[in-house]
N, CA, C and O atoms as a printed pandas DataFrame, in Angstrom:
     atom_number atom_name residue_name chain_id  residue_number  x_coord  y_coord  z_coord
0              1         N          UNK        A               1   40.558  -17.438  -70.933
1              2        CA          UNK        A               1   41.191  -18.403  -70.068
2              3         C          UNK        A               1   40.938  -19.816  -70.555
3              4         O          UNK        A               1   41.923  -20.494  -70.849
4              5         N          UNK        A               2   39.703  -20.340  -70.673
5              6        CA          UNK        A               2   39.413  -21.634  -71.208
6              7         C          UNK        A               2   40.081  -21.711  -72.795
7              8         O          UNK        A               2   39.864  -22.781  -73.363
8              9         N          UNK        A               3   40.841  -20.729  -73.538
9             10        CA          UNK        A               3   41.627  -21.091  -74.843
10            11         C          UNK        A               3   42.850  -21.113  -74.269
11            12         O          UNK        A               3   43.632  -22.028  -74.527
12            13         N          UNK        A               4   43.104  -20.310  -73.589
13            14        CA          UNK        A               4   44.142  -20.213  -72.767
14            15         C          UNK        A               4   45.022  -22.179  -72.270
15            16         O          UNK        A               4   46.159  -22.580  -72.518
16            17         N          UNK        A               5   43.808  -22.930  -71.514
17            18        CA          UNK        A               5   44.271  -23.765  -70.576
18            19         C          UNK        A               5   43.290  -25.073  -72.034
19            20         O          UNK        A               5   43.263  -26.277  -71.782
20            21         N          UNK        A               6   42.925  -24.773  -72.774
21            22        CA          UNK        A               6   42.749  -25.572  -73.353
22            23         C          UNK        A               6   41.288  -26.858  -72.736
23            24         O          UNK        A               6   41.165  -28.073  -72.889
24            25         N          UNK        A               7   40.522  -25.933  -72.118
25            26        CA          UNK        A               7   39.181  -26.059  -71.906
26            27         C          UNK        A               7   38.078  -25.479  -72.912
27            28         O          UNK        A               7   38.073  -24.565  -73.736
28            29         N          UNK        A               8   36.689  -26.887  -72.253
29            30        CA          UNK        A               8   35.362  -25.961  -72.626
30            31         C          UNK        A               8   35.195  -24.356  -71.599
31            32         O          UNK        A               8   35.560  -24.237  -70.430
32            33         N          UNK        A               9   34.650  -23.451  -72.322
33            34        CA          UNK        A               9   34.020  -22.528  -71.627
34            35         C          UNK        A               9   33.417  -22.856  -71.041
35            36         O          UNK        A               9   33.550  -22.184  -70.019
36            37         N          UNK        A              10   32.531  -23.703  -70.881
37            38        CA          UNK        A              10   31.397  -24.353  -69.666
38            39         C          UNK        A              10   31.548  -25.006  -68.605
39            40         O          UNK        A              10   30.847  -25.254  -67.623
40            41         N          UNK        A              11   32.792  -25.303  -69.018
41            42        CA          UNK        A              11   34.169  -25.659  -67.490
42            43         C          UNK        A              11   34.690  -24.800  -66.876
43            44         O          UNK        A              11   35.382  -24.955  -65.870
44            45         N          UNK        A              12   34.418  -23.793  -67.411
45            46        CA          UNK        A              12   34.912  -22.706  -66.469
46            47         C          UNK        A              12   33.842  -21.846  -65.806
47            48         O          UNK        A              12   34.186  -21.282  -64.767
48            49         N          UNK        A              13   32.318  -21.617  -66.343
49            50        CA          UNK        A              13   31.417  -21.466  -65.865
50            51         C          UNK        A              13   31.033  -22.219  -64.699
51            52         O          UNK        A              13   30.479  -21.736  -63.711
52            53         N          UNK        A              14   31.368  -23.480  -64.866
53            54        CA          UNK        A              14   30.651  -24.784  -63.618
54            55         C          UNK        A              14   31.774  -24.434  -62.596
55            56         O          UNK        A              14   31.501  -24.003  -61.475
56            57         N          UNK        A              15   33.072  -24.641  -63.038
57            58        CA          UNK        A              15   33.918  -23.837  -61.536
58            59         C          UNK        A              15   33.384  -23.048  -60.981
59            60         O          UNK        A              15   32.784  -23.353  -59.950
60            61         N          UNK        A              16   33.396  -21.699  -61.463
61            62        CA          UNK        A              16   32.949  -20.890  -60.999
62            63         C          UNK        A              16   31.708  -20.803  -60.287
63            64         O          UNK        A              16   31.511  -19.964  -59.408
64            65         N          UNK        A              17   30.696  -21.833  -60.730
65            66        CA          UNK        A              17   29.398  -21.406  -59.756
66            67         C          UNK        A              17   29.645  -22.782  -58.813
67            68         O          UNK        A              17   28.709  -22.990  -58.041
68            69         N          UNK        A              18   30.498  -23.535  -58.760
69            70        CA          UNK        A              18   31.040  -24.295  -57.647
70            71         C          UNK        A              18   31.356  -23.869  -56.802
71            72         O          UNK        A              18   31.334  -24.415  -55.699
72            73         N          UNK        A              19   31.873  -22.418  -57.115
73            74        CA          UNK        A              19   32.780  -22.029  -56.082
74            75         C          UNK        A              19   34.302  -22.328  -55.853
75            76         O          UNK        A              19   35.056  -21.965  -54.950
76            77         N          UNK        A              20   34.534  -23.196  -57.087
77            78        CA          UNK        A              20   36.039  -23.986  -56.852
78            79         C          UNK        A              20   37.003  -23.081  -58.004
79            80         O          UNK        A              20   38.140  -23.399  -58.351
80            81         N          UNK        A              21   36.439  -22.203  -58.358
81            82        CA          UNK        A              21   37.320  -21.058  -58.981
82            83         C          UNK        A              21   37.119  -19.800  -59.023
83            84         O          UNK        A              21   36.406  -19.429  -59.955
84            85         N          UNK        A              22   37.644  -18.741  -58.085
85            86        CA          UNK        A              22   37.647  -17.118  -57.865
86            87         C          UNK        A              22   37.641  -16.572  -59.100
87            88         O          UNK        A              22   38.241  -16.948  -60.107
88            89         N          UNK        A              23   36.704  -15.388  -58.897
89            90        CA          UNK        A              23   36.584  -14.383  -60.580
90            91         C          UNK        A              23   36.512  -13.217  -59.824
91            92         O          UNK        A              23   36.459  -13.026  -58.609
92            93         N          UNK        A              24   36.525  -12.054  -61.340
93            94        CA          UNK        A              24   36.291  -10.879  -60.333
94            95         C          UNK        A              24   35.086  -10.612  -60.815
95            96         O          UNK        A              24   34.954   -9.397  -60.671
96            97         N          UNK        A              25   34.218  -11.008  -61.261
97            98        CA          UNK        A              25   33.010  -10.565  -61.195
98            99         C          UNK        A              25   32.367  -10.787  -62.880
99           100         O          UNK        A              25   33.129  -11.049  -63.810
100          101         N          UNK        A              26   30.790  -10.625  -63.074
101          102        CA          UNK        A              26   30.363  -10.861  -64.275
102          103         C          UNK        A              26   30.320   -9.692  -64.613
103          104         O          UNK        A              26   30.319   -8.959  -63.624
104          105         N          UNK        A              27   30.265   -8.903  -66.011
105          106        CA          UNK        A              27   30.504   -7.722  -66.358
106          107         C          UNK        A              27   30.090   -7.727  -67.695
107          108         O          UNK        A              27   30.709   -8.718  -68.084
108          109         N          UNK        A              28   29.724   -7.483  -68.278
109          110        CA          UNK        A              28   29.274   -7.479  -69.963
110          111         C          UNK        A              28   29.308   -8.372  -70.616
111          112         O          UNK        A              28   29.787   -8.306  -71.748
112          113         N          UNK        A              29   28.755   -9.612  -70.048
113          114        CA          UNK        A              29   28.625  -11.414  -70.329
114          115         C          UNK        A              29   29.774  -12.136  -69.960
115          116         O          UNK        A              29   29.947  -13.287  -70.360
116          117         N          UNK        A              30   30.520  -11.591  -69.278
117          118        CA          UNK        A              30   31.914  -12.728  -69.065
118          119         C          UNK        A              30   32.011  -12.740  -67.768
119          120         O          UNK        A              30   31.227  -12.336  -66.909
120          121         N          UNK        A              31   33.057  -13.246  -67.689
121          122        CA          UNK        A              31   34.310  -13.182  -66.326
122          123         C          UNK        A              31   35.267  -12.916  -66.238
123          124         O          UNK        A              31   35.941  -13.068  -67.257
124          125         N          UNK        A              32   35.980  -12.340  -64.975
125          126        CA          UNK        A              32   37.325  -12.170  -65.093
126          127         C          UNK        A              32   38.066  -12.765  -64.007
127          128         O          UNK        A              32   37.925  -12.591  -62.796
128          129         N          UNK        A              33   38.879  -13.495  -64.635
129          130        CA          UNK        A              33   39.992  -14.684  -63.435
130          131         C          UNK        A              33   41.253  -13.924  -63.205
131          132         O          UNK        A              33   42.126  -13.957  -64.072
132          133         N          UNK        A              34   41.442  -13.150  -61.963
133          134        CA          UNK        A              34   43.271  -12.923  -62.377
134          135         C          UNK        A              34   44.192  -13.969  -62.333
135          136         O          UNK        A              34   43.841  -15.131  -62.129
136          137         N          UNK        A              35   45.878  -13.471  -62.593
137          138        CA          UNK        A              35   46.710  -14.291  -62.740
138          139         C          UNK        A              35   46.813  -15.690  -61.234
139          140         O          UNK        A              35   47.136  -16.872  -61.109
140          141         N          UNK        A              36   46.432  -14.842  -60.600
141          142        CA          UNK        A              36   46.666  -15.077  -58.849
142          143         C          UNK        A              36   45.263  -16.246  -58.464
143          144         O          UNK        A              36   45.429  -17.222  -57.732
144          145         N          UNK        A              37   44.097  -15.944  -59.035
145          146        CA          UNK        A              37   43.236  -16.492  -58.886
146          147         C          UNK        A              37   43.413  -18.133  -59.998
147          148         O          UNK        A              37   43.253  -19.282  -59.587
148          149         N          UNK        A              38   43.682  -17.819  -61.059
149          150        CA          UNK        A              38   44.345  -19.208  -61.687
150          151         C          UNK        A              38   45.397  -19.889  -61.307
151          152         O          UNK        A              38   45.388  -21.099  -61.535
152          153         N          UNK        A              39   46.330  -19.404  -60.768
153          154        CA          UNK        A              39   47.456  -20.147  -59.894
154          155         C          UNK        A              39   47.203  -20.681  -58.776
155          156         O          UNK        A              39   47.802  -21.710  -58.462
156          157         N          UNK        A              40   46.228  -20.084  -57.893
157          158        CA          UNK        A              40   45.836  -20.949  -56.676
158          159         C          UNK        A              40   44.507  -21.821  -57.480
159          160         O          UNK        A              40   44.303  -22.924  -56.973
160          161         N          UNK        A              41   43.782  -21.533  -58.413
161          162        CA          UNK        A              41   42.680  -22.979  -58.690
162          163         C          UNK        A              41   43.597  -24.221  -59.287
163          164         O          UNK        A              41   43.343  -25.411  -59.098
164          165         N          UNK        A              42   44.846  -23.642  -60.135
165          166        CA          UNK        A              42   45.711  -24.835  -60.766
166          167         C          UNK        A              42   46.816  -25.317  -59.485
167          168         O          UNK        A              42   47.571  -26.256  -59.736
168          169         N          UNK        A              43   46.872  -24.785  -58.393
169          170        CA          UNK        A              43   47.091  -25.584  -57.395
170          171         C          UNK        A              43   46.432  -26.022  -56.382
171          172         O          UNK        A              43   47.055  -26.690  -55.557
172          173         N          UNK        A              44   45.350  -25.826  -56.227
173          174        CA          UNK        A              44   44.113  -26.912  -55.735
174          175         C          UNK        A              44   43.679  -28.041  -56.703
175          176         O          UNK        A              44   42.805  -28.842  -56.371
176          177         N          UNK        A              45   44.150  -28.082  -57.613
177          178        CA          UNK        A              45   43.603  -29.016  -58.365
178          179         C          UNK        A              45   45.084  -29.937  -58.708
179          180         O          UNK        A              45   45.090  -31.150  -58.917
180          181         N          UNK        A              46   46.005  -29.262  -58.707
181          182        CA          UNK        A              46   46.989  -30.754  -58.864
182          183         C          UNK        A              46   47.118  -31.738  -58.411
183          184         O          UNK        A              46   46.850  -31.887  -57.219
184          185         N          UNK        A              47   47.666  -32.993  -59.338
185          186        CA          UNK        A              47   47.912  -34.387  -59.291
186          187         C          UNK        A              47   49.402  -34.738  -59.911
187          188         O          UNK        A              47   49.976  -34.333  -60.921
188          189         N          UNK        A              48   49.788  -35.678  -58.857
189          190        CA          UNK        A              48   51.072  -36.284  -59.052
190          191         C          UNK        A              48   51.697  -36.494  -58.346
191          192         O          UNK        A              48   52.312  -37.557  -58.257
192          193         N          UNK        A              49   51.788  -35.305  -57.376
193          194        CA          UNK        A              49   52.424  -35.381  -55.924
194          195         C          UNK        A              49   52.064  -36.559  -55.222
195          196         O          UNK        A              49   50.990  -37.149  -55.338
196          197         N          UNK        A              50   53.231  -36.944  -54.320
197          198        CA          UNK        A              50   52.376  -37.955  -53.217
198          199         C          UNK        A              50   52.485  -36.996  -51.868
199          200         O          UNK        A              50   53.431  -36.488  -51.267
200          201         N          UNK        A              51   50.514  -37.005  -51.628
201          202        CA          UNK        A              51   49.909  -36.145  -50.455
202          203         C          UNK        A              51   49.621  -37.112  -49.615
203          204         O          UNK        A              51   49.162  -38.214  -49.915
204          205         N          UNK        A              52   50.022  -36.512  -48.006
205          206        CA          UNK        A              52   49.704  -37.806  -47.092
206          207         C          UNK        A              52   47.534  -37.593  -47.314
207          208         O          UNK        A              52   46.569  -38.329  -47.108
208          209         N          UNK        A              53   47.671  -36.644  -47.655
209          210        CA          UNK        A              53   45.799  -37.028  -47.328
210          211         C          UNK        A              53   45.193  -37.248  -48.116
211          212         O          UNK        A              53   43.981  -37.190  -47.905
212          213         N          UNK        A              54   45.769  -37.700  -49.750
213          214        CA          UNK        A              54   45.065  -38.661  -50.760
214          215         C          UNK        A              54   45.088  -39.974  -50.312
215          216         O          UNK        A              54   46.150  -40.562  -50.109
216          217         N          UNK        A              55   43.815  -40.565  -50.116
217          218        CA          UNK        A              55   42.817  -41.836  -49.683
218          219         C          UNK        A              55   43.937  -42.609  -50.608
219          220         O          UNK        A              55   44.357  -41.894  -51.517
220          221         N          UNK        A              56   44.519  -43.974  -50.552
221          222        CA          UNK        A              56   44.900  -45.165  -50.953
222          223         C          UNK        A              56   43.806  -45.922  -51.922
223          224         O          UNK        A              56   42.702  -46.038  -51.390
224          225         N          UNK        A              57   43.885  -46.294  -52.850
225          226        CA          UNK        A              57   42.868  -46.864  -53.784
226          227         C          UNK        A              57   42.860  -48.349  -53.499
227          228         O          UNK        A              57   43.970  -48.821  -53.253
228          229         N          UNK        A              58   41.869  -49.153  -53.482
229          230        CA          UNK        A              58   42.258  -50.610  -53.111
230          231         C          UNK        A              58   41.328  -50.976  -54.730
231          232         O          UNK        A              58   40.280  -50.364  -54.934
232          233         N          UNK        A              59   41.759  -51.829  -55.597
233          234        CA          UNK        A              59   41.113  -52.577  -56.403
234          235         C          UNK        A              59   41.295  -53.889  -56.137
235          236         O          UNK        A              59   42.275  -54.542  -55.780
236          237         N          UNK        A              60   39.435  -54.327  -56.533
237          238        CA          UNK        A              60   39.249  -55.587  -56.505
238          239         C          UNK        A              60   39.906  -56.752  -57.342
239          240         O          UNK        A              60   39.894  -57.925  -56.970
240          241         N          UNK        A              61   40.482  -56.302  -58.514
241          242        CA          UNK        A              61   40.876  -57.071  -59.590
242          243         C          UNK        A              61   42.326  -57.299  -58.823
243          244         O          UNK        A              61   42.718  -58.463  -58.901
244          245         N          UNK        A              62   42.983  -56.612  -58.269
245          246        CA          UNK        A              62   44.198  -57.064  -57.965
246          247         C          UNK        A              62   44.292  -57.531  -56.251
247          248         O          UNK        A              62   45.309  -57.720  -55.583
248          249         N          UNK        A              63   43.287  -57.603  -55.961
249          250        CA          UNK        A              63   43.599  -58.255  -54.406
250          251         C          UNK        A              63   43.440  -60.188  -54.896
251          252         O          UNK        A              63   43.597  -61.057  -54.039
């Protein structure tokens, strides 16, 4: 998955013990993410949209 999405492996370890990415379990040194479980972490994690409950950024340089 991390060659896959063009990550470190250790980014996908730290998800995972975050809790902010579902596996099916450790098994003979790895993990396993299904298709279903990467589609809902790559849509908890998108950006671009405008969400009413992303906070407004105020910078100091431009006030």
């Amino acid at each position: 998955m991390a060659k896959r999405l063009n990550i470190s492996v250790s980014f996908v370890y730290t998800a995972v013990a975050d809790g902010r990415l579902k596996h099916q379990g450790r098994g003979q040194g790895g993990i396993r993410v299904s298709e279903q479980q990467l589609a809902a972490y790559l849509a908890d994690t998108e950006r671009g949209g405008k969400s009413e409950e992303a906070p407004k950024r105020r910078y100091k340089h431009l006030t």
